[in-house]
Short mmCIF file of C-alpha atoms and ligand atoms in Angstrom, two decimals:
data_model
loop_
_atom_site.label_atom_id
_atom_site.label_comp_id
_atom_site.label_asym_id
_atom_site.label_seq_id
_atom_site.Cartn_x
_atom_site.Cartn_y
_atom_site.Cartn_z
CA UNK A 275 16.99 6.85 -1.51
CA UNK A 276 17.83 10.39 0.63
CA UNK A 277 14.98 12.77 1.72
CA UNK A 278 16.98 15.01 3.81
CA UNK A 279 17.91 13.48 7.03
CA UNK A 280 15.60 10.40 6.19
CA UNK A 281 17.47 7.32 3.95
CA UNK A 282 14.46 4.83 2.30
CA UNK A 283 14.22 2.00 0.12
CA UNK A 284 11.31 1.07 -1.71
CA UNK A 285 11.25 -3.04 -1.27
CA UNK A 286 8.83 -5.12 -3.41
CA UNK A 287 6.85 -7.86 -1.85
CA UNK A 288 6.87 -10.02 -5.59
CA UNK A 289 3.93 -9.07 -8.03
CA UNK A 290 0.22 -10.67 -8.15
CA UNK A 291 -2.25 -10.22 -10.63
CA UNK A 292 -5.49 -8.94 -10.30
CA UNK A 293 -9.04 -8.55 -12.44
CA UNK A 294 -8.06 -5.33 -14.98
CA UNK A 295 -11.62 -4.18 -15.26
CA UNK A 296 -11.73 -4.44 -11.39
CA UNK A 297 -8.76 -2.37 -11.03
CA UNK A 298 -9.96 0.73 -13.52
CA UNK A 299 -13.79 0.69 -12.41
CA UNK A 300 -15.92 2.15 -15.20
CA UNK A 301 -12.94 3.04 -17.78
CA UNK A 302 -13.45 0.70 -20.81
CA UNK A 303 -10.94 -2.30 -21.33
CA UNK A 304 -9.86 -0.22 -24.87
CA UNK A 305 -9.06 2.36 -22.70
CA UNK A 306 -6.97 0.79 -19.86
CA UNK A 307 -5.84 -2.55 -21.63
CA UNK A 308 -3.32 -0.38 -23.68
CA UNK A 309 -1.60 1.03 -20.49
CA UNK A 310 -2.00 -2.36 -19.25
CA UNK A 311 -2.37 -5.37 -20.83
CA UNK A 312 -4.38 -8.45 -19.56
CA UNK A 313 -3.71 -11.71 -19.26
CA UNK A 314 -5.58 -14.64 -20.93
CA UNK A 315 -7.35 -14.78 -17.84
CA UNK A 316 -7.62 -10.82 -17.88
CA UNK A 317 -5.68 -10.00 -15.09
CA UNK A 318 -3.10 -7.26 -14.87
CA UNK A 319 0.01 -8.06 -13.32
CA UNK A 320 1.16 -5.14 -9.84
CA UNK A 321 3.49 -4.58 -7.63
CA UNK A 322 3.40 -4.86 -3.98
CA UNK A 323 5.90 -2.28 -3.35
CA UNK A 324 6.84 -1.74 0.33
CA UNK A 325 8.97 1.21 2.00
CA UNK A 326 11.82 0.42 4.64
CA UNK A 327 12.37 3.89 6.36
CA UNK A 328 15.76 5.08 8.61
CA UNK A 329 15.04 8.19 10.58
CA UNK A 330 15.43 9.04 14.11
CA UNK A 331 17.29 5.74 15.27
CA UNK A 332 13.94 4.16 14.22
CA UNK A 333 13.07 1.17 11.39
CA UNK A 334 9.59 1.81 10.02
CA UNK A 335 7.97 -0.62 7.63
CA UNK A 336 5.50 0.62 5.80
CA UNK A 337 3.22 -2.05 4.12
CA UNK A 338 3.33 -5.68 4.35
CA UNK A 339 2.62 -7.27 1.06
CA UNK A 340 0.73 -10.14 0.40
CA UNK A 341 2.57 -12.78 3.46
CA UNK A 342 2.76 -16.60 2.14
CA UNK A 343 -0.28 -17.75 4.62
CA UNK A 344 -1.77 -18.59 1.45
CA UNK A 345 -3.26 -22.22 -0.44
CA UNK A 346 -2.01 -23.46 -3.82
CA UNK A 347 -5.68 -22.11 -5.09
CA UNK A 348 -5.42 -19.12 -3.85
CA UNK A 349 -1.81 -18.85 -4.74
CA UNK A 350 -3.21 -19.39 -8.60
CA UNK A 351 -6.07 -16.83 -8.49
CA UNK A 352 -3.87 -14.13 -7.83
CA UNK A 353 -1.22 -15.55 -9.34
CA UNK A 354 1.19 -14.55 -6.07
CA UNK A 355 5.28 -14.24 -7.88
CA UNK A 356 8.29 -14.43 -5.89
CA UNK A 357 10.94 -14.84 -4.48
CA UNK A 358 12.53 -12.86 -3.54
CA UNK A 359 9.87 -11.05 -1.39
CA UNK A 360 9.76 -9.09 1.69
CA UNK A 361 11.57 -10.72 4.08
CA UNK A 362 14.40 -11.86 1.61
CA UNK A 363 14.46 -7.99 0.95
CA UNK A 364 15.27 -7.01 4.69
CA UNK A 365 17.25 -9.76 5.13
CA UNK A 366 19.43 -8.53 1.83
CA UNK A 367 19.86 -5.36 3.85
CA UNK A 368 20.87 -6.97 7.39
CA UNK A 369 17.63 -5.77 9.13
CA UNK A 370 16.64 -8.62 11.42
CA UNK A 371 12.37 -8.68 12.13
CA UNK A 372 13.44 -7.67 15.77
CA UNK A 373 14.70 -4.60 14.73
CA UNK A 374 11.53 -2.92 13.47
CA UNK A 375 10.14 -0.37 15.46
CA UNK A 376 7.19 0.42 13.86
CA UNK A 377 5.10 -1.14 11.08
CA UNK A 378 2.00 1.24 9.06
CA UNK A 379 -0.79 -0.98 6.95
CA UNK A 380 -2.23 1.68 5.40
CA UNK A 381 -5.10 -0.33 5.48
CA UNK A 382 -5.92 -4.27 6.20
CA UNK A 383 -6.67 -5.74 2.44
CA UNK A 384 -4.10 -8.74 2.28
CA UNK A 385 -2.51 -7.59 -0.33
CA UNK A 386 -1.14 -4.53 2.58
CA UNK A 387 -0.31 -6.51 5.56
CA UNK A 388 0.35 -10.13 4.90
CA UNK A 389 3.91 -10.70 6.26
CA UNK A 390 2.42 -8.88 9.03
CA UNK A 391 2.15 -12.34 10.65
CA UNK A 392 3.52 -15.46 9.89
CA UNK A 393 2.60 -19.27 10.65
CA UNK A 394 4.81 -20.16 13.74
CA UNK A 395 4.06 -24.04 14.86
CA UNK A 396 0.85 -23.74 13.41
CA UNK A 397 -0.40 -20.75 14.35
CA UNK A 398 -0.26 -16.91 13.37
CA UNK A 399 1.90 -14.69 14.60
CA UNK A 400 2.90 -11.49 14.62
CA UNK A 401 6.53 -11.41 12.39
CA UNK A 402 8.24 -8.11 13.98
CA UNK A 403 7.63 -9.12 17.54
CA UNK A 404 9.22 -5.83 19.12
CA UNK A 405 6.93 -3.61 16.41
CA UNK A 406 4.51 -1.29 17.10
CA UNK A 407 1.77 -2.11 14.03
CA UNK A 408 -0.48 1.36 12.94
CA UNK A 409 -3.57 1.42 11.40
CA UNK A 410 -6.23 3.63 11.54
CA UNK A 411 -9.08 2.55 14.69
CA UNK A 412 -11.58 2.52 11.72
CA UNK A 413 -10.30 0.11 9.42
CA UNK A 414 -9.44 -2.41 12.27
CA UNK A 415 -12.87 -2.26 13.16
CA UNK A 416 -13.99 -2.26 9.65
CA UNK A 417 -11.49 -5.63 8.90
CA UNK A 418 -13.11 -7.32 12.04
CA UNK A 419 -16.62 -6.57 10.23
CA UNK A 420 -16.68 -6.57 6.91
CA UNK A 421 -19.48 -6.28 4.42
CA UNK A 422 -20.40 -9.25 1.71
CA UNK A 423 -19.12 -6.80 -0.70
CA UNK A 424 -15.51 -6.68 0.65
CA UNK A 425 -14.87 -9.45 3.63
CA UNK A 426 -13.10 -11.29 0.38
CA UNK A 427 -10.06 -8.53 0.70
CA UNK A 428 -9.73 -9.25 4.71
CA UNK A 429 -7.96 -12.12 5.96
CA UNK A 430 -8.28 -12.17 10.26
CA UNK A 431 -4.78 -14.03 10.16
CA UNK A 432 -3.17 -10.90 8.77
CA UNK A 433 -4.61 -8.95 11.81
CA UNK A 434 -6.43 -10.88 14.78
CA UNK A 435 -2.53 -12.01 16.40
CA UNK A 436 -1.80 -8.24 16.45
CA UNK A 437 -4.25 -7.57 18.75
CA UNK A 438 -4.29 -10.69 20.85
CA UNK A 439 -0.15 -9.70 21.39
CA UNK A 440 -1.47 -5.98 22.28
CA UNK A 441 0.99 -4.58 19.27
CA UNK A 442 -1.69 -2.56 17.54
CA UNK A 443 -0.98 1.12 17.97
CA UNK A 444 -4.06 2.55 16.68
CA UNK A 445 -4.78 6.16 15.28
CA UNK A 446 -7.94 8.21 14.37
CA UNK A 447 -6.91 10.76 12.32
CA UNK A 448 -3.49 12.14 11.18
CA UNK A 449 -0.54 11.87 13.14
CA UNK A 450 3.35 11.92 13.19
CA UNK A 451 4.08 8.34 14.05
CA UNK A 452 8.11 9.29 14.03
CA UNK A 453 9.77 12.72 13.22
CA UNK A 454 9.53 12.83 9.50
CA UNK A 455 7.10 10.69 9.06
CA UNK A 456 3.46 11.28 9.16
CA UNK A 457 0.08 9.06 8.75
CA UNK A 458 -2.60 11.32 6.47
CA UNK A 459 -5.90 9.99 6.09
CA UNK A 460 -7.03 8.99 2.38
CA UNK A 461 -10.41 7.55 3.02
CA UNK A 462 -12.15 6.17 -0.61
CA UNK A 463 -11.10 3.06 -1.34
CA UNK A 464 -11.81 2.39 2.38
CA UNK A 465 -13.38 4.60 4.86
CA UNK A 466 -10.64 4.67 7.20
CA UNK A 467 -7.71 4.14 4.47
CA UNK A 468 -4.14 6.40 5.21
CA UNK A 469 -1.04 7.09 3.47
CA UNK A 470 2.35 8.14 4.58
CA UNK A 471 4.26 11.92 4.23
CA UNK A 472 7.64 11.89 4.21
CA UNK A 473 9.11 14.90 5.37
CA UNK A 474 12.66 16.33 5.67
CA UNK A 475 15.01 19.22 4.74
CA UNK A 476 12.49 21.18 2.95
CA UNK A 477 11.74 17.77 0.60
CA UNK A 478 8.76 16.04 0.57
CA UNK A 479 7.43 12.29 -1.02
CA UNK A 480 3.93 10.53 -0.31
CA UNK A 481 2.76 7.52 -0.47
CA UNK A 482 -0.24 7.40 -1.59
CA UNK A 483 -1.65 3.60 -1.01
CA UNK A 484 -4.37 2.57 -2.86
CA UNK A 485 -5.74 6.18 -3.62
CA UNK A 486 -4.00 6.35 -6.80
CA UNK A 487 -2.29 2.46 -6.72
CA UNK A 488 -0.32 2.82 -10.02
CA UNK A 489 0.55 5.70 -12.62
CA UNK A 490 -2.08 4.50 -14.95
CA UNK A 491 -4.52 5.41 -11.96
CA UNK A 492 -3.49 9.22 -12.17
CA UNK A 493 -6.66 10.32 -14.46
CA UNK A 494 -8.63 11.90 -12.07
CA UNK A 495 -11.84 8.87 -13.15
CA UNK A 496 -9.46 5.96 -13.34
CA UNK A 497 -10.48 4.37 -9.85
CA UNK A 498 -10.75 1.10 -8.74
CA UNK A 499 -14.19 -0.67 -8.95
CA UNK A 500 -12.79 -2.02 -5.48
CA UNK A 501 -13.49 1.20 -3.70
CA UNK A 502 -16.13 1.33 -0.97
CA UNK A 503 -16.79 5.27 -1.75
CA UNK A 504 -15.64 6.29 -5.28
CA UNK A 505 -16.93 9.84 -4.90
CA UNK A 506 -14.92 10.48 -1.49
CA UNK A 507 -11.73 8.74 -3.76
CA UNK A 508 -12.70 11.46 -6.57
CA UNK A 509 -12.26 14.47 -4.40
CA UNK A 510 -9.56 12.88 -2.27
CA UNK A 511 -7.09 12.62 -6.09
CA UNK A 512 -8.18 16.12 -7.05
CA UNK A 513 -6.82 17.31 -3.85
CA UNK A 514 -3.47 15.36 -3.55
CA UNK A 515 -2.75 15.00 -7.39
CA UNK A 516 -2.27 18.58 -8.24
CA UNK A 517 -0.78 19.66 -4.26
CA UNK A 518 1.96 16.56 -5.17
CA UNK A 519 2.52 17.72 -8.80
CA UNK A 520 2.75 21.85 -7.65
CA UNK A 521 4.90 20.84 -4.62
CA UNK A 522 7.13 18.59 -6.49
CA UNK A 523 6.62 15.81 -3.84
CA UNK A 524 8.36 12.28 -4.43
CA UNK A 525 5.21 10.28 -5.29
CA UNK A 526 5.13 6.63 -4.54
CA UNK A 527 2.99 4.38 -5.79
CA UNK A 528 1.99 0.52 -4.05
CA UNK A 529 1.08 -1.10 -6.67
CA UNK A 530 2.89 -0.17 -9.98
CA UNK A 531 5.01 -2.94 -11.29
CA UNK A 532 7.31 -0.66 -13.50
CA UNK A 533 7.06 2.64 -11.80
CA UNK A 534 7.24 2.57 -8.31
CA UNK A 535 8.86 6.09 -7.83
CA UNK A 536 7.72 9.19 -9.83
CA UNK A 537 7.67 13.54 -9.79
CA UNK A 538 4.55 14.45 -10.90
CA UNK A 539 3.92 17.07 -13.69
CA UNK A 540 0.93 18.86 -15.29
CA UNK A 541 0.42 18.80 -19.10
CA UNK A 542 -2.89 20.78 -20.39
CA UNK A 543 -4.53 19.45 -17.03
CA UNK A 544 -3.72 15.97 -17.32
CA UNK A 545 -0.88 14.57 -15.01
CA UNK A 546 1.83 12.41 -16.12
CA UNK A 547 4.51 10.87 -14.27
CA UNK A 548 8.42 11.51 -14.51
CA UNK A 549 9.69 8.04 -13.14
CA UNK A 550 12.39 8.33 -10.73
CA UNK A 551 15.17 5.30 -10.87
CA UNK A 552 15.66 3.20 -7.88
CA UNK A 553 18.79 2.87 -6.18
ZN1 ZN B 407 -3.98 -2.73 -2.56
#
């Protein structure tokens, strides 16, 4: 895909499933399981839906998937699909794991940064050895030091080698991390959780993480039950929903299976997405 002067491709890591009533916090299963139906087990099957960005002589990854550091129980829980996945991905498109400059988690839950290490004669390590890795301070901090409500969604695998091989480039706040591209903050699901503008020739696309995860999350109330502060996630969607929708951003979404690429567009005040095909 072209945005201007920047060329992307939106690469999927495989699908997983998770809980459905833990993805659409207090909506009703009649509600959500119609946009979204369960499995026998009641999970909901997502994406895990990755950008590869070319701008300024740079590779930036954004998003890491799920990784395969994972146990056959584990593997079953969340029901982890694939191949291909990430790496078959860049490898389909001739980009070596040396060759990326930069990598952005948006935030450190595995299902965002697995592949960002990988088990090397036993051990962890960091997959794009020449990358510099950007997260916000925050959530590093927050991923080292969990709470018992959350320390399930933080694996120190995914994040510990990064800092012991000094790759972390760490952020507090909003910044341009390469021209074109820009960090934004989108604290709510986690405190210190950002997304990614995309900016060039007058166009514009976000991606918006796990603030609104798939289309079905665009009603301002469908949020996850997963979210540390569902109030600051509230305000944070009727700020960046209608801005996207009047600015006719590129919206991209992490975790929709179906509809990873969408224009948004207001009906009566309800937003519904226009789904853009992939390359
Ligand atoms: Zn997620």
């Amino acid at each position: 895909m072209k945005l201007g002067d920047i060329e992307f491709h939106i690469l999927s890591d495989g699908q997983f499933r998770l809980d459905g009533g833990a993805m659409f916090g207090v909506v009703p299963r009649p509600l959500w399981e119609k946009r979204m139906p369960p499995d026998e087990r009641n999970r909901i099957t997502l994406g895990m839906n990755c950008l590869l960005i070319r701008t300024a002589g740079k590779w930036v990854l954004v998003e890491t998937g799920a990784g395969d550091k994972w146990d056959a129980k584990h593997r079953d829980i969340f029901a982890i699909g694939g191949p291909p996945r990430l790496p078959d991905h860049l490898h389909a498109r001739g980009v070596k794991p040396e060759q990326i400059d930069i990598v952005i988690n948006t935030h450190l839950h595995f299902d965002h940064c697995g592949w960002n290490t990988r088990i090397v004669d036993g051990k962890a390590r960091p997959t794009f050895p020449n990358a510099r890795y950007v997260v916000q301070r925050g959530e590093l901090e927050h991923a080292k030091q969990p709470t018992e409500r959350d320390r399930a969604s933080y694996l120190l695998d995914n994040f510990r080698p990064v800092e012991e091989s000094g790759q972390w480039w760490l952020l507090e706040g909003d910044r341009e991390v390469v021209p074109g591209v820009e960090v934004v903050r989108l604290p709510g699901h986690t405190r210190d959780m950002q997304g990614v503008r995309l900016s060039s020739g007058g166009k514009s696309a976000i991606f918006f993480a796990d603030l609104v995860p798939t289309t079905a999350h665009l009603p301002f109330p469908w949020i996850m039950g997963y979210d540390l502060y569902p109030m600051t996630t509230l305000e944070n969607k009727k700020k960046w929903i209608p801005e996207a929708a009047r600015q006719g951003w590129l919206c991209l979404f992490a975790h929709d299976p179906q509809v990873p690429a969408a224009y948004l567009r207001e009906r009566d005040g309800r937003y519904e997405a226009e789904p853009v095909p992939l390359d």
